[in-house]
């Protein structure tokens, strides 16, 4: 009996040791580049090469770098940030309007081609964005919506992953008896969705909005295809074009643009900062949305 307990204890210790080793490895593997990026933002270019990789600069260096980046070309980066906010908020809002009813219908009603639509949704979900960029570009071009806010918002609202999330949520978390009771009481299908399903969808709305925000804010390739006017650039594509054309990345580009490696580092932080902030604010709702539907009923 004691030998069995000792064997069980030894196995538990080995298991926990393996778990902690994996966690420590994952932490250093993923956290090291982020820590370096945060620290490097407080150094100027000479210090980037003369000091250690994790040495800390000064607030004054960070302020000077941020000032050089944000004031370039009459605060052009502010326009790009505003464009990104418009594209992201519009795309997320339109995604929610399309995704929630679609997932509800697919989860709660049987109709012709329902399974085919689910399969197509899965195919669209796993298809790389680079593949669908050309069809979206041609579609926007046919309607004359290229190089426009409306065209970019419509294009970024394409979010099949959200449809699948809504389908899973309503299929597993919405009691069928509740829907039947509403229908018996004379409610239409639209009323069942707006008055029964939608008030119970707060975790789903938070989850879909979060993932849609991630996809839209960091969307580079689609904006690169649809937008050719620099005043319409989103923040990621605008900063990428600026840093690349300045030669800050060491691509041997002759340029008099006053953007160097410290500015490129701060530019990367400006892109990821809203995502990190949103995650810290909404992690409670995202976690509850992720766990919703884990159990039937």
Tab-separated table of C-alpha atoms in Angstrom:
chain	number	residue	atom	x	y	z
A	1	UNK	CA	0.000	0.000	0.000
A	2	UNK	CA	2.775	2.412	0.978
A	3	UNK	CA	4.764	1.457	-2.108
A	4	UNK	CA	1.763	2.250	-4.293
A	5	UNK	CA	1.362	5.653	-2.665
A	6	UNK	CA	5.082	6.404	-3.080
A	7	UNK	CA	4.842	5.390	-6.740
A	8	UNK	CA	1.805	7.642	-7.200
A	9	UNK	CA	3.557	10.525	-5.446
A	10	UNK	CA	6.661	10.069	-7.611
A	11	UNK	CA	4.570	10.075	-10.787
A	12	UNK	CA	2.757	13.218	-9.631
A	13	UNK	CA	6.052	14.976	-8.932
A	14	UNK	CA	7.434	14.020	-12.333
A	15	UNK	CA	4.238	15.197	-13.984
A	16	UNK	CA	4.223	18.549	-12.196
A	17	UNK	CA	7.938	19.030	-12.906
A	18	UNK	CA	7.322	18.456	-16.610
A	19	UNK	CA	4.408	20.895	-16.546
A	20	UNK	CA	6.469	23.611	-14.863
A	21	UNK	CA	9.399	23.091	-17.222
A	22	UNK	CA	7.070	23.476	-20.204
A	23	UNK	CA	5.534	26.621	-18.716
A	24	UNK	CA	8.943	28.148	-17.986
A	25	UNK	CA	10.147	27.359	-21.497
A	26	UNK	CA	6.991	28.825	-23.036
A	27	UNK	CA	7.299	31.956	-20.890
A	28	UNK	CA	10.888	32.675	-21.910
A	29	UNK	CA	10.264	31.697	-25.535
A	30	UNK	CA	7.301	34.043	-25.965
A	31	UNK	CA	8.059	36.721	-23.371
A	32	UNK	CA	11.695	37.371	-24.281
A	33	UNK	CA	10.956	39.198	-27.590
A	34	UNK	CA	8.218	41.277	-25.946
A	35	UNK	CA	10.464	42.245	-23.013
A	36	UNK	CA	13.266	43.183	-25.408
A	37	UNK	CA	10.841	45.270	-27.479
A	38	UNK	CA	9.601	47.149	-24.415
A	39	UNK	CA	13.109	47.865	-23.144
A	40	UNK	CA	14.496	48.772	-26.570
A	41	UNK	CA	11.873	51.504	-26.938
A	42	UNK	CA	13.694	53.458	-24.193
A	43	UNK	CA	17.063	53.478	-26.026
A	44	UNK	CA	18.399	55.532	-28.897
A	45	UNK	CA	20.105	53.994	-31.921
A	46	UNK	CA	23.724	54.123	-30.650
A	47	UNK	CA	22.634	52.513	-27.379
A	48	UNK	CA	20.841	49.716	-29.241
A	49	UNK	CA	24.208	48.470	-30.526
A	50	UNK	CA	26.514	49.446	-27.670
A	51	UNK	CA	24.529	48.149	-24.677
A	52	UNK	CA	23.235	44.742	-23.672
A	53	UNK	CA	20.016	43.369	-25.126
A	54	UNK	CA	18.043	43.971	-21.919
A	55	UNK	CA	19.626	47.204	-20.773
A	56	UNK	CA	17.321	50.105	-20.009
A	57	UNK	CA	17.610	53.535	-21.563
A	58	UNK	CA	15.730	56.592	-20.368
A	59	UNK	CA	12.333	58.237	-20.547
A	60	UNK	CA	13.905	61.153	-22.424
A	61	UNK	CA	15.091	58.829	-25.196
A	62	UNK	CA	11.627	57.322	-25.490
A	63	UNK	CA	9.986	60.741	-25.630
A	64	UNK	CA	12.378	61.920	-28.335
A	65	UNK	CA	11.764	58.797	-30.423
A	66	UNK	CA	7.994	59.044	-29.992
A	67	UNK	CA	8.082	62.732	-30.923
A	68	UNK	CA	10.077	62.022	-34.099
A	69	UNK	CA	7.638	59.312	-35.119
A	70	UNK	CA	4.361	61.028	-34.338
A	71	UNK	CA	5.245	64.479	-35.675
A	72	UNK	CA	6.620	63.220	-38.974
A	73	UNK	CA	4.837	64.665	-42.020
A	74	UNK	CA	2.486	66.862	-40.002
A	75	UNK	CA	1.296	64.127	-37.584
A	76	UNK	CA	0.403	61.714	-40.386
A	77	UNK	CA	0.496	58.786	-37.973
A	78	UNK	CA	-2.520	60.276	-36.185
A	79	UNK	CA	-4.524	60.066	-39.394
A	80	UNK	CA	-3.513	56.443	-39.828
A	81	UNK	CA	-4.514	55.647	-36.255
A	82	UNK	CA	-7.906	57.291	-36.827
A	83	UNK	CA	-8.348	55.288	-40.031
A	84	UNK	CA	-7.562	52.064	-38.167
A	85	UNK	CA	-10.110	52.953	-35.492
A	86	UNK	CA	-12.779	53.626	-38.139
A	87	UNK	CA	-12.036	50.411	-40.036
A	88	UNK	CA	-11.897	48.314	-36.870
A	89	UNK	CA	-14.994	49.683	-35.148
A	90	UNK	CA	-16.986	49.560	-38.369
A	91	UNK	CA	-15.792	46.057	-39.222
A	92	UNK	CA	-16.472	44.694	-35.739
A	93	UNK	CA	-19.958	46.244	-35.652
A	94	UNK	CA	-20.873	44.900	-39.081
A	95	UNK	CA	-19.447	41.493	-38.189
A	96	UNK	CA	-21.664	41.286	-35.110
A	97	UNK	CA	-24.742	42.271	-37.124
A	98	UNK	CA	-24.040	39.488	-39.630
A	99	UNK	CA	-22.512	36.805	-37.407
A	100	UNK	CA	-25.028	36.543	-34.552
A	101	UNK	CA	-28.193	35.963	-36.649
A	102	UNK	CA	-26.319	33.591	-38.961
A	103	UNK	CA	-25.043	31.460	-36.087
A	104	UNK	CA	-28.472	31.461	-34.421
A	105	UNK	CA	-30.267	30.255	-37.555
A	106	UNK	CA	-27.672	27.573	-38.281
A	107	UNK	CA	-27.836	26.295	-34.698
A	108	UNK	CA	-31.585	26.282	-34.049
A	109	UNK	CA	-33.357	25.577	-37.351
A	110	UNK	CA	-33.284	22.771	-39.869
A	111	UNK	CA	-33.478	23.852	-43.520
A	112	UNK	CA	-32.242	22.849	-46.924
A	113	UNK	CA	-28.482	23.221	-47.482
A	114	UNK	CA	-27.882	23.862	-43.782
A	115	UNK	CA	-25.051	21.320	-43.590
A	116	UNK	CA	-23.582	22.614	-46.833
A	117	UNK	CA	-23.501	26.148	-45.407
A	118	UNK	CA	-21.776	24.875	-42.265
A	119	UNK	CA	-19.159	23.102	-44.369
A	120	UNK	CA	-18.592	26.228	-46.452
A	121	UNK	CA	-18.251	28.243	-43.250
A	122	UNK	CA	-15.540	25.883	-42.012
A	123	UNK	CA	-13.761	26.010	-45.373
A	124	UNK	CA	-13.857	29.819	-45.367
A	125	UNK	CA	-12.642	29.850	-41.760
A	126	UNK	CA	-9.483	27.830	-42.494
A	127	UNK	CA	-8.760	29.519	-45.821
A	128	UNK	CA	-5.771	31.913	-45.565
A	129	UNK	CA	-6.552	35.605	-45.862
A	130	UNK	CA	-4.186	35.911	-48.799
A	131	UNK	CA	-6.438	33.578	-50.812
A	132	UNK	CA	-9.650	35.550	-50.259
A	133	UNK	CA	-7.999	38.957	-50.682
A	134	UNK	CA	-8.206	38.868	-54.499
A	135	UNK	CA	-11.931	37.903	-54.648
A	136	UNK	CA	-12.716	40.609	-52.087
A	137	UNK	CA	-10.680	43.123	-54.093
A	138	UNK	CA	-12.533	42.257	-57.299
A	139	UNK	CA	-15.870	42.465	-55.503
A	140	UNK	CA	-15.086	45.879	-54.022
A	141	UNK	CA	-13.796	47.047	-57.409
A	142	UNK	CA	-17.037	45.972	-59.102
A	143	UNK	CA	-18.983	48.184	-56.689
A	144	UNK	CA	-16.476	51.040	-56.894
A	145	UNK	CA	-15.573	50.748	-53.214
A	146	UNK	CA	-11.798	50.419	-53.440
A	147	UNK	CA	-9.919	53.215	-51.692
A	148	UNK	CA	-12.905	54.042	-49.512
A	149	UNK	CA	-13.845	53.727	-45.860
A	150	UNK	CA	-17.035	51.828	-46.678
A	151	UNK	CA	-15.243	49.312	-48.867
A	152	UNK	CA	-12.628	48.610	-46.196
A	153	UNK	CA	-15.276	48.214	-43.497
A	154	UNK	CA	-17.313	45.788	-45.602
A	155	UNK	CA	-14.197	43.798	-46.492
A	156	UNK	CA	-13.010	43.508	-42.884
A	157	UNK	CA	-16.481	42.424	-41.742
A	158	UNK	CA	-15.960	39.087	-43.528
A	159	UNK	CA	-15.548	36.881	-40.439
A	160	UNK	CA	-16.554	33.216	-40.911
A	161	UNK	CA	-14.831	32.249	-37.662
A	162	UNK	CA	-17.390	34.394	-35.849
A	163	UNK	CA	-20.239	32.546	-37.559
A	164	UNK	CA	-18.821	29.256	-36.340
A	165	UNK	CA	-18.391	30.595	-32.789
A	166	UNK	CA	-22.006	31.794	-32.773
A	167	UNK	CA	-23.190	28.442	-34.131
A	168	UNK	CA	-21.348	26.514	-31.387
A	169	UNK	CA	-22.609	28.860	-28.674
A	170	UNK	CA	-26.274	28.738	-29.655
A	171	UNK	CA	-26.183	25.002	-30.367
A	172	UNK	CA	-24.813	24.160	-26.922
A	173	UNK	CA	-25.891	26.964	-24.573
A	174	UNK	CA	-29.380	27.950	-25.699
A	175	UNK	CA	-32.051	25.597	-24.296
A	176	UNK	CA	-34.313	24.223	-27.002
A	177	UNK	CA	-37.280	24.316	-24.644
A	178	UNK	CA	-36.887	28.064	-24.274
A	179	UNK	CA	-37.179	28.531	-28.023
A	180	UNK	CA	-40.171	26.192	-28.226
A	181	UNK	CA	-41.929	28.061	-25.419
A	182	UNK	CA	-41.420	31.384	-27.171
A	183	UNK	CA	-42.780	29.992	-30.443
A	184	UNK	CA	-45.807	28.516	-28.685
A	185	UNK	CA	-46.487	31.916	-27.109
A	186	UNK	CA	-46.727	33.380	-30.596
A	187	UNK	CA	-43.276	34.890	-31.035
A	188	UNK	CA	-41.838	34.984	-34.539
A	189	UNK	CA	-38.375	33.623	-35.273
A	190	UNK	CA	-37.014	37.162	-35.396
A	191	UNK	CA	-38.542	37.909	-31.996
A	192	UNK	CA	-37.077	34.696	-30.580
A	193	UNK	CA	-33.654	35.893	-31.651
A	194	UNK	CA	-33.982	39.507	-30.488
A	195	UNK	CA	-35.903	38.894	-27.241
A	196	UNK	CA	-34.640	35.477	-26.129
A	197	UNK	CA	-31.313	34.589	-27.719
A	198	UNK	CA	-29.690	38.011	-27.974
A	199	UNK	CA	-30.078	38.978	-24.269
A	200	UNK	CA	-28.349	35.692	-23.381
A	201	UNK	CA	-25.473	36.304	-25.813
A	202	UNK	CA	-23.291	38.725	-23.865
A	203	UNK	CA	-20.374	36.249	-23.526
A	204	UNK	CA	-20.669	35.427	-27.229
A	205	UNK	CA	-20.754	39.092	-28.229
A	206	UNK	CA	-17.625	39.780	-26.165
A	207	UNK	CA	-15.810	36.801	-27.691
A	208	UNK	CA	-16.724	37.583	-31.292
A	209	UNK	CA	-15.950	41.287	-30.849
A	210	UNK	CA	-12.562	40.476	-29.330
A	211	UNK	CA	-11.453	38.119	-32.091
A	212	UNK	CA	-12.888	40.389	-34.771
A	213	UNK	CA	-10.951	43.309	-33.290
A	214	UNK	CA	-7.740	41.270	-33.367
A	215	UNK	CA	-8.294	40.310	-36.998
A	216	UNK	CA	-9.230	43.821	-38.137
A	217	UNK	CA	-6.710	45.908	-36.202
A	218	UNK	CA	-3.727	43.844	-37.326
A	219	UNK	CA	-5.054	43.292	-40.852
A	220	UNK	CA	-2.211	44.175	-43.199
A	221	UNK	CA	-2.574	42.271	-46.442
A	222	UNK	CA	-6.203	43.171	-47.119
A	223	UNK	CA	-5.535	46.860	-46.479
A	224	UNK	CA	-2.447	46.633	-48.692
A	225	UNK	CA	-4.590	45.273	-51.542
A	226	UNK	CA	-7.591	47.589	-51.170
A	227	UNK	CA	-5.878	50.876	-50.301
A	228	UNK	CA	-3.433	52.781	-52.489
A	229	UNK	CA	-3.887	56.315	-51.131
A	230	UNK	CA	-1.621	57.056	-48.192
A	231	UNK	CA	-4.264	59.238	-46.502
A	232	UNK	CA	-6.471	56.126	-46.255
A	233	UNK	CA	-3.791	53.793	-44.883
A	234	UNK	CA	-4.452	51.931	-41.670
A	235	UNK	CA	-1.889	52.201	-38.881
A	236	UNK	CA	-0.121	48.849	-39.584
A	237	UNK	CA	0.265	49.432	-43.314
A	238	UNK	CA	1.131	53.122	-42.918
A	239	UNK	CA	3.873	52.411	-40.387
A	240	UNK	CA	5.167	49.487	-42.445
A	241	UNK	CA	5.460	51.658	-45.561
A	242	UNK	CA	7.058	54.482	-43.588
A	243	UNK	CA	9.635	52.296	-41.841
A	244	UNK	CA	10.436	50.366	-45.024
A	245	UNK	CA	10.901	53.491	-47.150
A	246	UNK	CA	13.101	55.131	-44.518
A	247	UNK	CA	15.655	52.311	-44.519
A	248	UNK	CA	15.287	51.824	-40.764
A	249	UNK	CA	15.169	48.056	-41.207
A	250	UNK	CA	18.576	47.946	-42.831
A	251	UNK	CA	17.294	47.283	-46.350
A	252	UNK	CA	19.905	49.578	-47.956
A	253	UNK	CA	17.336	52.190	-48.950
A	254	UNK	CA	18.786	55.659	-49.425
A	255	UNK	CA	16.398	58.056	-47.739
A	256	UNK	CA	16.365	61.350	-45.863
A	257	UNK	CA	13.310	60.358	-43.808
A	258	UNK	CA	14.211	60.845	-40.110
A	259	UNK	CA	12.906	57.429	-39.082
A	260	UNK	CA	15.443	55.004	-37.631
A	261	UNK	CA	15.430	51.726	-35.709
A	262	UNK	CA	14.160	53.235	-32.415
A	263	UNK	CA	11.203	54.734	-34.309
A	264	UNK	CA	10.520	51.332	-35.910
A	265	UNK	CA	10.464	49.725	-32.450
A	266	UNK	CA	8.061	52.328	-31.078
A	267	UNK	CA	5.908	51.900	-34.195
A	268	UNK	CA	5.596	48.191	-33.400
A	269	UNK	CA	4.542	49.054	-29.852
A	270	UNK	CA	1.897	51.473	-31.124
A	271	UNK	CA	0.373	48.670	-33.206
A	272	UNK	CA	0.269	46.066	-30.426
A	273	UNK	CA	-0.640	48.435	-27.554
A	274	UNK	CA	-4.413	48.641	-28.336
A	275	UNK	CA	-4.615	44.857	-28.623
A	276	UNK	CA	-2.845	44.370	-25.296
A	277	UNK	CA	-4.993	47.017	-23.615
A	278	UNK	CA	-8.210	45.496	-24.940
A	279	UNK	CA	-7.165	42.049	-23.762
A	280	UNK	CA	-6.390	43.298	-20.247
A	281	UNK	CA	-9.742	45.078	-20.058
A	282	UNK	CA	-11.905	42.353	-21.567
A	283	UNK	CA	-10.145	39.151	-20.461
A	284	UNK	CA	-12.922	38.403	-17.945
A	285	UNK	CA	-15.584	38.511	-20.656
A	286	UNK	CA	-13.406	36.705	-23.193
A	287	UNK	CA	-12.751	33.909	-20.703
A	288	UNK	CA	-16.443	33.527	-19.889
A	289	UNK	CA	-17.280	33.510	-23.594
A	290	UNK	CA	-14.675	30.856	-24.261
A	291	UNK	CA	-16.086	28.603	-21.534
A	292	UNK	CA	-19.700	29.162	-22.581
A	293	UNK	CA	-21.025	26.113	-24.325
A	294	UNK	CA	-18.457	23.802	-22.743
A	295	UNK	CA	-21.366	21.864	-21.308
A	296	UNK	CA	-24.666	21.076	-22.968
A	297	UNK	CA	-27.639	22.882	-21.435
